[in-house]
Amino acid sequence: RAAAQETVSAAIHVFDGGQLSLGTGFMVETAAEMAAKGSKLDEIMEALNSLRKRTHVFAALDTLEFLKRSGRMNRWVSNLGSLLQIKPILTMHDGLPGNEKVRTRDKALRRVVELLESVGKIERIALVHTHAPERIAELKKMAEHLLPKGDMMIEDITPVIGAHIGPGTAGFAVIAAE
């Protein structure tokens, strides 16, 4: 906001998409496309506010190690969780982060598919992962009855987020239909 106030060469409007990763990317892309077509600022903001309420990101982590290394999880909790094969599922919707814990990788991927199903009708979807193309292939197969036909965006999560969640994470960025 401070940088926007100091900029005089262009009108800047700050918007918190309340998302992360490709959830934010969907919003940026929509705003850019609308601006390129000549949409007015209030129309773009209305579209972004709608997207904020309809965008979901959820992913199953494969390891607790990187949460421990980044200081986001206690060492003892991480060690016990690893011993019990705890797989966290991180979610983000409308600015509210969430998490669930399930045991085993298979249960975690099944839960991610359940979360996808709970979104309902899908306007846009992408698979997201951290260096885990084999896990994405498995997740895609498990969710094929929910996915649109044809090519689908598959994106590696950025290193900034990946450094905290570690390799092997797999999930979805989804915009629910209006």
Tab-separated table of C-alpha atoms in Angstrom:
chain	number	residue	atom	x	y	z
A	1	ARG	CA	0.000	0.000	0.000
A	2	ALA	CA	2.861	2.359	0.801
A	3	ALA	CA	4.454	1.731	-2.594
A	4	ALA	CA	1.099	2.261	-4.321
A	5	GLN	CA	0.692	5.623	-2.565
A	6	GLU	CA	4.171	6.719	-3.623
A	7	THR	CA	3.655	5.802	-7.283
A	8	VAL	CA	2.456	8.704	-9.381
A	9	SER	CA	3.091	7.342	-12.885
A	10	ALA	CA	0.191	4.845	-12.730
A	11	ALA	CA	-2.999	4.276	-10.763
A	12	ILE	CA	-2.480	1.305	-8.476
A	13	HIS	CA	-5.226	-0.443	-6.568
A	14	VAL	CA	-4.152	-2.952	-3.906
A	15	PHE	CA	-6.169	-6.171	-3.746
A	16	ASP	CA	-5.638	-9.068	-1.334
A	17	GLY	CA	-6.731	-12.179	-3.165
A	18	GLY	CA	-6.631	-14.203	0.055
A	19	GLN	CA	-4.918	-17.006	-1.802
A	20	LEU	CA	-1.559	-18.553	-2.470
A	21	SER	CA	0.206	-20.175	-5.353
A	22	LEU	CA	-1.897	-20.664	-8.463
A	23	GLY	CA	-5.021	-19.420	-6.663
A	24	THR	CA	-3.446	-15.969	-6.809
A	25	GLY	CA	-2.220	-16.653	-10.345
A	26	PHE	CA	-5.780	-17.244	-11.564
A	27	MET	CA	-6.791	-13.842	-10.184
A	28	VAL	CA	-3.808	-12.020	-11.677
A	29	GLU	CA	-4.483	-13.577	-15.065
A	30	THR	CA	-8.165	-12.595	-14.937
A	31	ALA	CA	-7.363	-8.993	-13.980
A	32	ALA	CA	-4.760	-8.696	-16.745
A	33	GLU	CA	-7.119	-10.123	-19.386
A	34	MET	CA	-9.934	-7.814	-18.320
A	35	ALA	CA	-7.637	-4.767	-18.313
A	36	ALA	CA	-6.334	-5.662	-21.781
A	37	LYS	CA	-9.944	-5.779	-23.028
A	38	GLY	CA	-10.592	-2.321	-21.596
A	39	SER	CA	-12.682	-3.267	-18.557
A	40	LYS	CA	-13.147	-0.553	-15.957
A	41	LEU	CA	-11.501	-0.840	-12.528
A	42	ASP	CA	-14.816	-1.426	-10.737
A	43	GLU	CA	-15.637	-4.295	-13.135
A	44	ILE	CA	-12.232	-5.869	-12.533
A	45	MET	CA	-12.593	-5.498	-8.758
A	46	GLU	CA	-16.051	-7.064	-8.866
A	47	ALA	CA	-14.667	-10.038	-10.809
A	48	LEU	CA	-11.743	-10.403	-8.402
A	49	ASN	CA	-14.015	-10.310	-5.358
A	50	SER	CA	-16.132	-13.038	-6.939
A	51	LEU	CA	-13.019	-15.120	-7.661
A	52	ARG	CA	-11.766	-14.686	-4.101
A	53	LYS	CA	-14.919	-16.339	-2.766
A	54	ARG	CA	-14.817	-19.155	-5.324
A	55	THR	CA	-11.105	-20.027	-5.369
A	56	HIS	CA	-9.814	-22.995	-3.379
A	57	VAL	CA	-6.327	-24.433	-3.071
A	58	PHE	CA	-5.698	-27.681	-1.244
A	59	ALA	CA	-2.753	-30.024	-1.203
A	60	ALA	CA	-1.455	-33.068	0.650
A	61	LEU	CA	2.078	-32.830	1.988
A	62	ASP	CA	4.265	-35.894	1.807
A	63	THR	CA	6.575	-35.046	4.695
A	64	LEU	CA	6.675	-33.006	7.884
A	65	GLU	CA	10.431	-32.483	7.606
A	66	PHE	CA	10.267	-29.161	5.787
A	67	LEU	CA	7.653	-27.721	8.140
A	68	LYS	CA	10.068	-28.585	10.943
A	69	ARG	CA	13.072	-27.075	9.130
A	70	SER	CA	11.216	-23.832	8.425
A	71	GLY	CA	10.248	-23.485	12.092
A	72	ARG	CA	6.546	-23.968	11.408
A	73	MET	CA	6.418	-27.210	13.367
A	74	ASN	CA	7.995	-28.323	16.617
A	75	ARG	CA	10.770	-30.923	16.230
A	76	TRP	CA	9.099	-33.391	18.630
A	77	VAL	CA	5.704	-33.058	16.971
A	78	SER	CA	7.323	-33.523	13.568
A	79	ASN	CA	9.211	-36.632	14.660
A	80	LEU	CA	6.111	-38.188	16.226
A	81	GLY	CA	4.013	-37.269	13.185
A	82	SER	CA	6.560	-38.834	10.856
A	83	LEU	CA	6.585	-42.010	12.941
A	84	LEU	CA	2.770	-42.174	12.724
A	85	GLN	CA	2.828	-41.386	8.975
A	86	ILE	CA	0.822	-38.179	9.472
A	87	LYS	CA	0.234	-36.349	6.193
A	88	PRO	CA	-1.046	-32.794	6.573
A	89	ILE	CA	-3.513	-31.379	4.097
A	90	LEU	CA	-3.259	-27.632	3.721
A	91	THR	CA	-6.182	-25.584	2.434
A	92	MET	CA	-6.772	-21.948	1.515
A	93	HIS	CA	-10.148	-20.387	0.767
A	94	ASP	CA	-11.261	-16.756	0.905
A	95	GLY	CA	-8.214	-15.723	2.929
A	96	LEU	CA	-8.636	-18.464	5.520
A	97	PRO	CA	-5.889	-21.069	5.771
A	98	GLY	CA	-6.811	-24.479	7.107
A	99	ASN	CA	-5.261	-27.835	7.737
A	100	GLU	CA	-6.236	-31.398	8.339
A	101	LYS	CA	-4.196	-34.399	9.320
A	102	VAL	CA	-4.641	-37.902	7.977
A	103	ARG	CA	-2.501	-41.000	8.252
A	104	THR	CA	-0.761	-42.387	5.166
A	105	ARG	CA	-0.158	-40.985	1.713
A	106	ASP	CA	-3.079	-42.893	0.142
A	107	LYS	CA	-5.579	-41.472	2.639
A	108	ALA	CA	-4.185	-37.988	2.087
A	109	LEU	CA	-4.684	-38.194	-1.681
A	110	ARG	CA	-8.199	-39.598	-1.198
A	111	ARG	CA	-9.004	-36.683	1.115
A	112	VAL	CA	-7.761	-34.187	-1.486
A	113	VAL	CA	-10.131	-35.796	-4.009
A	114	GLU	CA	-12.971	-35.475	-1.470
A	115	LEU	CA	-12.157	-31.780	-1.057
A	116	LEU	CA	-12.240	-31.356	-4.830
A	117	GLU	CA	-15.616	-33.061	-4.969
A	118	SER	CA	-16.969	-30.750	-2.237
A	119	VAL	CA	-16.246	-27.687	-4.415
A	120	GLY	CA	-19.035	-28.722	-6.774
A	121	LYS	CA	-19.117	-27.595	-10.366
A	122	ILE	CA	-15.713	-26.369	-11.544
A	123	GLU	CA	-15.029	-23.307	-13.682
A	124	ARG	CA	-11.253	-23.724	-13.764
A	125	ILE	CA	-8.764	-26.179	-12.295
A	126	ALA	CA	-5.078	-26.936	-12.203
A	127	LEU	CA	-2.995	-29.598	-10.548
A	128	VAL	CA	-0.212	-28.231	-8.341
A	129	HIS	CA	2.791	-30.067	-6.932
A	130	THR	CA	6.296	-29.766	-5.567
A	131	HIS	CA	8.556	-31.845	-7.749
A	132	ALA	CA	6.087	-34.759	-7.737
A	133	PRO	CA	4.920	-35.615	-11.264
A	134	GLU	CA	4.309	-39.247	-10.269
A	135	ARG	CA	2.046	-38.178	-7.395
A	136	ILE	CA	0.170	-35.801	-9.710
A	137	ALA	CA	-0.404	-38.664	-12.167
A	138	GLU	CA	-1.805	-40.751	-9.302
A	139	LEU	CA	-4.006	-37.891	-8.062
A	140	LYS	CA	-5.251	-37.167	-11.582
A	141	LYS	CA	-6.237	-40.807	-12.031
A	142	MET	CA	-8.055	-40.876	-8.675
A	143	ALA	CA	-10.001	-37.698	-9.542
A	144	GLU	CA	-10.594	-38.295	-13.257
A	145	HIS	CA	-14.375	-38.559	-12.739
A	146	LEU	CA	-14.338	-34.959	-11.409
A	147	LEU	CA	-11.920	-33.392	-13.891
A	148	PRO	CA	-12.806	-31.664	-17.142
A	149	LYS	CA	-11.867	-33.467	-20.334
A	150	GLY	CA	-8.829	-32.367	-22.311
A	151	ASP	CA	-5.556	-30.814	-21.331
A	152	MET	CA	-5.208	-29.458	-17.836
A	153	MET	CA	-2.692	-27.062	-16.362
A	154	ILE	CA	-0.114	-28.813	-14.170
A	155	GLU	CA	2.190	-26.476	-12.275
A	156	ASP	CA	5.113	-26.923	-9.935
A	157	ILE	CA	4.612	-24.873	-6.766
A	158	THR	CA	7.050	-21.987	-6.412
A	159	PRO	CA	10.289	-22.572	-4.486
A	160	VAL	CA	9.244	-19.975	-1.885
A	161	ILE	CA	6.280	-22.097	-0.797
A	162	GLY	CA	7.978	-25.373	-1.703
A	163	ALA	CA	10.797	-24.686	0.738
A	164	HIS	CA	8.263	-24.842	3.587
A	165	ILE	CA	6.182	-27.796	2.435
A	166	GLY	CA	8.841	-29.957	0.794
A	167	PRO	CA	8.868	-32.246	-2.223
A	168	GLY	CA	6.049	-34.674	-2.877
A	169	THR	CA	3.190	-32.262	-2.218
A	170	ALA	CA	0.234	-32.646	-4.599
A	171	GLY	CA	-3.125	-30.949	-4.873
A	172	PHE	CA	-5.457	-28.657	-6.767
A	173	ALA	CA	-6.089	-24.977	-7.389
A	174	VAL	CA	-9.768	-24.630	-8.267
A	175	ILE	CA	-12.269	-21.941	-9.144
A	176	ALA	CA	-15.812	-23.077	-8.418
A	177	ALA	CA	-18.443	-22.189	-10.995
A	178	GLU	CA	-20.819	-19.330	-10.162
